[in-house]
Each structure stands twice: as C-alpha cells, then as structure tokens.
Short mmCIF file of C-alpha atoms and ligand atoms in Angstrom, two decimals:
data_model
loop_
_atom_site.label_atom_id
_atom_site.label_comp_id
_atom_site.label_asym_id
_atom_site.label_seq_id
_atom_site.Cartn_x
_atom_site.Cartn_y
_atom_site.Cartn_z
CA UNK A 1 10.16 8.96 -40.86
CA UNK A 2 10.92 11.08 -43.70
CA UNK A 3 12.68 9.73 -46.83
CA UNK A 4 13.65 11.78 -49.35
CA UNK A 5 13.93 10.07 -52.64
CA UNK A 6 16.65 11.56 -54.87
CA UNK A 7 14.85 13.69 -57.83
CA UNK A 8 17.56 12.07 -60.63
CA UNK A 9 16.49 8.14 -59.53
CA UNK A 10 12.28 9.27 -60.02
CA UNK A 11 13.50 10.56 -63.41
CA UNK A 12 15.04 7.70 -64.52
CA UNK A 13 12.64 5.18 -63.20
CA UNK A 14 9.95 6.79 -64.92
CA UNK A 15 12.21 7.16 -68.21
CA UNK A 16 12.52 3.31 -68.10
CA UNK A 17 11.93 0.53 -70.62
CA UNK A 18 13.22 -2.08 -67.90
CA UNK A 19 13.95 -1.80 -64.57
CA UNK A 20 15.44 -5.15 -63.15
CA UNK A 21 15.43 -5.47 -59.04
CA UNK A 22 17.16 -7.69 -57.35
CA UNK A 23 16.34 -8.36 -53.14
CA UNK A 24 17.77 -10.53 -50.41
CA UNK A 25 16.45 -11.59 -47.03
CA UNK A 26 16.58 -7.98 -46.14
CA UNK A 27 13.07 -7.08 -47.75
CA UNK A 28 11.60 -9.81 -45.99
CA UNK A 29 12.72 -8.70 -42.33
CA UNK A 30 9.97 -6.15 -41.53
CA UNK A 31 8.03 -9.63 -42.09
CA UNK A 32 9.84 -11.22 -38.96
CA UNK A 33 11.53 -13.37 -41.18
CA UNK A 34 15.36 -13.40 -40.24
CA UNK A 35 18.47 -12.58 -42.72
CA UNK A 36 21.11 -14.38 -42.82
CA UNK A 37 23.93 -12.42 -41.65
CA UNK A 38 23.29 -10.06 -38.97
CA UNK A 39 25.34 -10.26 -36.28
CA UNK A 40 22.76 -11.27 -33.49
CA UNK A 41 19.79 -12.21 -35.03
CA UNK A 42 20.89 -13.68 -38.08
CA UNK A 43 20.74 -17.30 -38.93
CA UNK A 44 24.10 -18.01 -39.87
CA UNK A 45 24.86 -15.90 -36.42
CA UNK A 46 23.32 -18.77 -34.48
CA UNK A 47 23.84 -21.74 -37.42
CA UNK A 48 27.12 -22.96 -39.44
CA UNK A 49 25.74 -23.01 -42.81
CA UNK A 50 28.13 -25.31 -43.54
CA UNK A 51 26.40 -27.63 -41.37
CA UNK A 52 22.76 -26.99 -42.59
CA UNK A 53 22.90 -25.34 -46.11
CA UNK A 54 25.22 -27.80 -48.35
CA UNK A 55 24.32 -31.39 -49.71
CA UNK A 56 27.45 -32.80 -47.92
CA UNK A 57 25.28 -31.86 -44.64
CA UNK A 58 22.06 -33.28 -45.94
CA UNK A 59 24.11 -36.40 -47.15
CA UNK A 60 25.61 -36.49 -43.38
CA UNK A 61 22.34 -35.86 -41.27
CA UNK A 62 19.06 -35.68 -43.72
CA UNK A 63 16.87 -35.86 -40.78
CA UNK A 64 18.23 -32.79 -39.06
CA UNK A 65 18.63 -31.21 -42.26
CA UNK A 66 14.97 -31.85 -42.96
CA UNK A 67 14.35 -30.76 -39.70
CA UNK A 68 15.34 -27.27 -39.85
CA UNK A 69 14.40 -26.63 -43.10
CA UNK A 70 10.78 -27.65 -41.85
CA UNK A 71 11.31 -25.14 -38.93
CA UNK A 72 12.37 -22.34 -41.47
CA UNK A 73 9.31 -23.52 -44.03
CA UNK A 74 6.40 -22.90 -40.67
CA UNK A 75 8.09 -19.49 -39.87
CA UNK A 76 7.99 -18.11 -43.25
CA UNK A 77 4.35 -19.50 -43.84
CA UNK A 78 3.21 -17.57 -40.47
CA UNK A 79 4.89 -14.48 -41.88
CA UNK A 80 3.18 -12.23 -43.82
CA UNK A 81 4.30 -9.67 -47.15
CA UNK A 82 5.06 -6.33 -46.09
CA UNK A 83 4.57 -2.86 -47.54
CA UNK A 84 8.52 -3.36 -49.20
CA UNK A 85 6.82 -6.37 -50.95
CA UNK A 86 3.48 -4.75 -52.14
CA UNK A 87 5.80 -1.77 -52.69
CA UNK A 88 7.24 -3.66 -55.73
CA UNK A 89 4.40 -5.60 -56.86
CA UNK A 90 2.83 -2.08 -57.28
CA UNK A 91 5.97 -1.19 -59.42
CA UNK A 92 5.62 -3.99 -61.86
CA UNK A 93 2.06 -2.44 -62.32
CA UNK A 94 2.97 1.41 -62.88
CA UNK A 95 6.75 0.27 -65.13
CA UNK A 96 6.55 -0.79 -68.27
CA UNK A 97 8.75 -3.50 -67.58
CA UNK A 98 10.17 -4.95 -64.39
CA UNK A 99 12.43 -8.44 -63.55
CA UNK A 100 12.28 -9.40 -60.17
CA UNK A 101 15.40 -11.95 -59.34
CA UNK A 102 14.91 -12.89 -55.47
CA UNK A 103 17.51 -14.26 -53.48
CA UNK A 104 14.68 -15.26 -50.58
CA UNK A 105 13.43 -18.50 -50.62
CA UNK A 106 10.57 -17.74 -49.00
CA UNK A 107 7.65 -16.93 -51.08
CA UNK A 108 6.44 -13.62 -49.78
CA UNK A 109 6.96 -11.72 -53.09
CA UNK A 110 4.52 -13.90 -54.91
CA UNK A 111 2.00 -13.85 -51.49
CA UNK A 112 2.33 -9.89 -52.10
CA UNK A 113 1.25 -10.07 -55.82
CA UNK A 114 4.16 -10.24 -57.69
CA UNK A 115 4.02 -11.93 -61.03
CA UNK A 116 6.84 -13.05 -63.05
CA UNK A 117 9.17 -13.66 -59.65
CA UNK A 118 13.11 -15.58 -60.65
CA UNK A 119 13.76 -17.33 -57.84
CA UNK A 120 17.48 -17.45 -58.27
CA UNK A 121 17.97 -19.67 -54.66
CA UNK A 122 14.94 -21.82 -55.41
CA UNK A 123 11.28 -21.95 -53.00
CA UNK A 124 11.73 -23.54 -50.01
CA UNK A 125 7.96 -24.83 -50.28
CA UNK A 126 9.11 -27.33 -53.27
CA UNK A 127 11.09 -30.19 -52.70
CA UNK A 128 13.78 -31.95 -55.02
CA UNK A 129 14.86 -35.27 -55.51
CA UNK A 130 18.26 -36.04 -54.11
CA UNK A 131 19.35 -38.14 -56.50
CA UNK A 132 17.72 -36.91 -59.76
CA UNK A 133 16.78 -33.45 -58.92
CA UNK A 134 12.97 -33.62 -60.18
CA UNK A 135 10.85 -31.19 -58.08
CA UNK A 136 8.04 -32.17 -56.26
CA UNK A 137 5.40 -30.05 -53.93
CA UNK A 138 6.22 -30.05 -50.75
CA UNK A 139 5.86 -32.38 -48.26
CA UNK A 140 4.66 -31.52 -44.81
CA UNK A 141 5.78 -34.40 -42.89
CA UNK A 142 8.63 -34.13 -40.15
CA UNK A 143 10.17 -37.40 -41.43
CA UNK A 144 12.34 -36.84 -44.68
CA UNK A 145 10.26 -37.70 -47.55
CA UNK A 146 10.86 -40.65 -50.11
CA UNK A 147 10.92 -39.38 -53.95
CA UNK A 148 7.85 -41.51 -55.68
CA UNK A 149 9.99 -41.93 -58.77
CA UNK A 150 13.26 -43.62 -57.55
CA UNK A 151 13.12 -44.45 -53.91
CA UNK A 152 15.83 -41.39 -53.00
CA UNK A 153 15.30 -38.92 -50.36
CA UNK A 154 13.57 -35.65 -50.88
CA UNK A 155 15.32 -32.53 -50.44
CA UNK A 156 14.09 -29.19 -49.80
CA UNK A 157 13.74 -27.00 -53.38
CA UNK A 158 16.51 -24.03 -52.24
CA UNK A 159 19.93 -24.05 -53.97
CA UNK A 160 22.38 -24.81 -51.27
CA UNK A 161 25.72 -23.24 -50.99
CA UNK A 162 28.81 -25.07 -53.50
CA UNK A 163 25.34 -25.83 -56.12
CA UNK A 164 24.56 -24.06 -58.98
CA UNK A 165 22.07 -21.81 -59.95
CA UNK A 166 19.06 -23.41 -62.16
CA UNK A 167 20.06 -22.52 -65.87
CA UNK A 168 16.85 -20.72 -66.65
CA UNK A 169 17.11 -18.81 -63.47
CA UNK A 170 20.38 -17.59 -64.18
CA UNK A 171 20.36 -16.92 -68.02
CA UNK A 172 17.16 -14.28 -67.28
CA UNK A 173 18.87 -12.92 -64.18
CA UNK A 174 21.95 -12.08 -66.63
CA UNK A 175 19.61 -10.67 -69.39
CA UNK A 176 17.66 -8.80 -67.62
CA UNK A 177 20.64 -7.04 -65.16
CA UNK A 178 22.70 -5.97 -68.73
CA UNK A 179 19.55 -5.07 -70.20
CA UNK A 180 17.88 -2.92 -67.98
CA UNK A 181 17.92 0.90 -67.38
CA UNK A 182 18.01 1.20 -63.75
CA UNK A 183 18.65 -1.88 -60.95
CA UNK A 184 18.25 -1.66 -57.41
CA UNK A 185 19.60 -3.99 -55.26
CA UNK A 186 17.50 -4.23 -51.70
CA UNK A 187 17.70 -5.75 -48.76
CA UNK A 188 20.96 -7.81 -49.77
CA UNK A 189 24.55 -7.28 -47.95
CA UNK A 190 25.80 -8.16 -52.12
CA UNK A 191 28.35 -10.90 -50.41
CA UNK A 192 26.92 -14.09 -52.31
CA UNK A 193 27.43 -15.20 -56.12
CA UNK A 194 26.53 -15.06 -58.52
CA UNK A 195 23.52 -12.92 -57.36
CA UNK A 196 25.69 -10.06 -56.27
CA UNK A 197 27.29 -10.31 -59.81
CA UNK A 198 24.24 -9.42 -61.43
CA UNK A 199 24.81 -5.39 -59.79
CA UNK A 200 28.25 -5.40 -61.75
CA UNK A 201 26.42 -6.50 -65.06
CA UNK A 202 23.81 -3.47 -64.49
CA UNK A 203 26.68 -1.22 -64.02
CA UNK A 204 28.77 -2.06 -67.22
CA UNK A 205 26.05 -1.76 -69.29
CA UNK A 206 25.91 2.00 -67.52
CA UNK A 207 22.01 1.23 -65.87
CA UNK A 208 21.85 3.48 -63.04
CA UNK A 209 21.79 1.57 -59.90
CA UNK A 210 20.32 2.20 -56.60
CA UNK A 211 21.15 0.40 -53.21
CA UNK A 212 18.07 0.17 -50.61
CA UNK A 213 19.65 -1.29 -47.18
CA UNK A 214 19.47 0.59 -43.81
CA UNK A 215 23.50 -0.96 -43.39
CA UNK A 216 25.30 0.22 -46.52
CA UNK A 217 26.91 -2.57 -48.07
CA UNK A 218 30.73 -2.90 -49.31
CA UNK A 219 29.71 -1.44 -52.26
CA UNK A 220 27.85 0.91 -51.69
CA UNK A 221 30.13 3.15 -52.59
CA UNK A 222 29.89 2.19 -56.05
CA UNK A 223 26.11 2.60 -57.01
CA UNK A 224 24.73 5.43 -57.83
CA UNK A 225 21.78 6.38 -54.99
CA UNK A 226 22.43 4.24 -51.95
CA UNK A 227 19.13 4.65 -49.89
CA UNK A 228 19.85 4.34 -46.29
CA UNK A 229 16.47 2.67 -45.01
CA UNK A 230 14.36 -0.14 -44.64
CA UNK A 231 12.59 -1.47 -47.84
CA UNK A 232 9.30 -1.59 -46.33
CA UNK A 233 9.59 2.30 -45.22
CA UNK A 234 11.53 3.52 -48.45
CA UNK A 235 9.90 1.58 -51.15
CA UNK A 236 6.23 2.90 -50.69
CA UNK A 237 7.97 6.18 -50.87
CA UNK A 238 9.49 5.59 -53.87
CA UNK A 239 6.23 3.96 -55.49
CA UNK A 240 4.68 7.32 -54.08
CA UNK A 241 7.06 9.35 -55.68
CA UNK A 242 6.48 7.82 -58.99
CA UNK A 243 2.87 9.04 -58.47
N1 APR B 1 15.20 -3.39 -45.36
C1 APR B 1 16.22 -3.51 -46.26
N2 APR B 1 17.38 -4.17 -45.99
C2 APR B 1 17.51 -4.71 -44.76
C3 APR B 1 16.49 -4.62 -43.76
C4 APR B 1 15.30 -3.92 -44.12
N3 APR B 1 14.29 -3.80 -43.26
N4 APR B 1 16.93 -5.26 -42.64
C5 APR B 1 18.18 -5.73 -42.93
N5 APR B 1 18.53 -5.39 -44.20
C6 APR B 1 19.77 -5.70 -44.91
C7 APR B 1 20.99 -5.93 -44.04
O1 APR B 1 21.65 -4.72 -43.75
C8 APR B 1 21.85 -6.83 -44.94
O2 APR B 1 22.73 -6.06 -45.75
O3 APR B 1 19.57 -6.92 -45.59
C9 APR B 1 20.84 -7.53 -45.84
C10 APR B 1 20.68 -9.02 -45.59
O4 APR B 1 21.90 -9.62 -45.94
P1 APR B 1 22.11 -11.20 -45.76
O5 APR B 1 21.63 -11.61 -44.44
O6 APR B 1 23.51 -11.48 -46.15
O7 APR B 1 21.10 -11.84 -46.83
P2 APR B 1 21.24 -11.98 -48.42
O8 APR B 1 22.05 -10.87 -49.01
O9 APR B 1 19.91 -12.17 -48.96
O10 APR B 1 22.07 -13.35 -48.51
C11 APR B 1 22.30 -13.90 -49.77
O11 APR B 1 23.14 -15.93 -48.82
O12 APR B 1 22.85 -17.26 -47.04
C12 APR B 1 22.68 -17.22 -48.38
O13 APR B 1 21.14 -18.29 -49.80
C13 APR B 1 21.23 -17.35 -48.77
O14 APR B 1 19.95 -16.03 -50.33
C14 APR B 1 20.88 -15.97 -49.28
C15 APR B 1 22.19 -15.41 -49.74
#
C-alpha cells in the first residue's frame, strides 16, 4: 500500500524540539486488540460501559467486574506490539524529544520499547485499592482480590469513566501538548476527555497537528495533515521518511 507522507509534516518533524503524540485503542488494533467504539467489533458495541467501566458497576457486581477485566488483561497479554508501536518507539530514538500520553491500557507501547510512556487511563496489569486507591501489582486470581493494607477489594489500575485522571498524568499531558511543535493524534476517534482536549491545547499554542486514523474523526477537519491509514502501515512510513 502506498502512503504518501505530506513533504510539510517531514519538515516539521525533523525541525522539532518536542513532538508530543497522543494514541487510543486504534494503534493497538493491528495487535488484535479491540477499540472501543467500532460499530461491530468494538467493545462498547457488544458491552454497556456503564455496566463494566464505572465504580458504581464494580460497587454493584465486583466479581463480574473483576471478571471481565481479567478476560480483557489475558487478551492483551497474548497480543503482541505491532510495527505502529515500534514505529514510535523508533521516533523517540531519532527526535530530540518526544511525550507519549496513551489512552490504551494495555501495555503494548512499553512491550514495543517505549520509554517514558503517560498512561493517562492507567495499566490494566496494576491493581488499586478500592477504598484507598494505593496500587498494587496485579493479581492473577479469578476471585476479586483483598487489598493487604485495609481489608477492601482490589480494583483493576485503569481510570474508569466519571474518575479523574491521576494528577501527574494529567499535568505532563497538558505541558507537553502546549509545549510541543507538532502532535499527532493516532488511532483515537478524539470523543473522550480530557484526552481529546489535549489536541485543542497543541493547536492554540499553533503546533502543527497531524491525525493518523483510517476513519477520519469529527475533527479531522481541523488538524492540519489528517493521514487516512492504519498506524501500523503509516507510521513506519513516516519513521522511513524521516530517514
Ligand atoms: N490504526 C489507526 N487507527 C485505527 C485503526 C488502525 N489500525 N483501527 C481503528 N482505528 C481508529 C478508529 O477509526 C477509531 O477512530 O481508532 C479509533 C478508536 O477509537 P475508540 O474505540 O473510541 O478508542 P479511543 O479513542 O482510544 O477511546 C478513548 O474511551 O472507552 C474509553 O477509556 C477508554 O481509552 C478509551 C477512551
């Protein structure tokens, strides 16, 4: 397939002092690993995240909460980086500076090399106390696990929808999207905050900003190079085209 990367976004990756990149469950596809909101295949096609991604749920059902996040936790550890993930791994080598904020919960950009990884929705391979939100290493067993410290269930590490982002996690995300140069957004349909907020930061502070997404996104009409592919096709081309 042949992917032409537009001459103006190679020039001003490679005039960059920071290039910030945010991705969703979309870079993690080619992997096998499903989004969230595609019509068929999606998990919130075939789930109500209401009923599996909020405290109130876990609250209501831990066990089946626990459950599924178990079933998501063996999938994702049978899955395996792909080239869109060594694509950008190989970026934070050739750029003098790169901030990877991930949306994905699912560990693959760290598997594929990648250092210095914000993982703005949490790792689904750490757990969290319920009650006092300390985190813990995950526990493999199918039964919900007890927090050592105070007795209270264990919860799995992700931030679940009506919870807010981890301080730190947030605070870089916002530096680093007003900071940098240029900010592609991959792989994410840009519906969820605060993550999606962290394009319009990029923008006002006039970064150039690219969109990488086979399904152009509501705004796509706003950045500045939307890149009509998958990441695992067009981001070796791009790391290729940086030469
Ligand atoms: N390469 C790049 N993008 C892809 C690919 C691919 N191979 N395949 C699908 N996509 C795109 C889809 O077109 C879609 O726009 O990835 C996007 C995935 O969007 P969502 O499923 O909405 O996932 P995401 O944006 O990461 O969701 C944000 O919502 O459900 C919560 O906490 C969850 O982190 C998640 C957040």
């Amino acid at each position: 397939m042949n992917i032409d990367i537009p001459e103006q976004l190679i020039a001003a990756l490679r005039d960059a002092r920071h290039v910030c990149i945010l991705t969703g469950a979309g870079v993690s596809a080619e992997s096998g690993v499903p989004t969230f909101r595609e019509a068929q295949d999606g998990l919130w096609a075939k789930y109500r995240a209401e009923d599996l991604a909020t405290p109130e749920a876990f609250l209501a059902d831990p066990a089946l909460i626990w459950r599924w996040y178990r079933w998501r936790r063996d999938m994702v550890s049978d899955a395996e980086p792909n080239p869109g993930h060594y694509a950008i791994a190989r970026l934070e080598e050739i750029l003098p500076r790169v901030t990877l904020v991930t949306q994905n919960v699912d560990d693959l950009h760290r598997r594929a090399g990648s250092k210095d990884i914000i993982e703005f929705h949490g790792n689904i391979f750490e757990d969290r106390c319920f009650a006092e939100g300390t985190l813990h290493v995950g526990d493999d067993s199918l039964d919900v696990p007890i927090c050592p410290d105070c007795g209270a269930n264990l919860r799995p590490g992700v931030v679940w929808f009506g919870e807010a982002i981890p301080e730190e996690a947030l605070t870089r995300s916002c530096k680093a999207a007003a900071d940098c140069d240029v900010f592609l957004s991959v792989g994410t349909s840009s519906l969820v905050y605060p993550a999606a907020g962290l394009t319009d930061l990029a923008r006002e502070n006039d970064a150039v900003i690219a969109e990488i997404n086979p399904n152009a996104t509501a705004h796509a009409a706003s950045f500045d190079f939307a890149l009509a592919g998958n990441s695992g096709e067009v981001l070796p081309e791009l790391v290729k085209s940086l030469g």
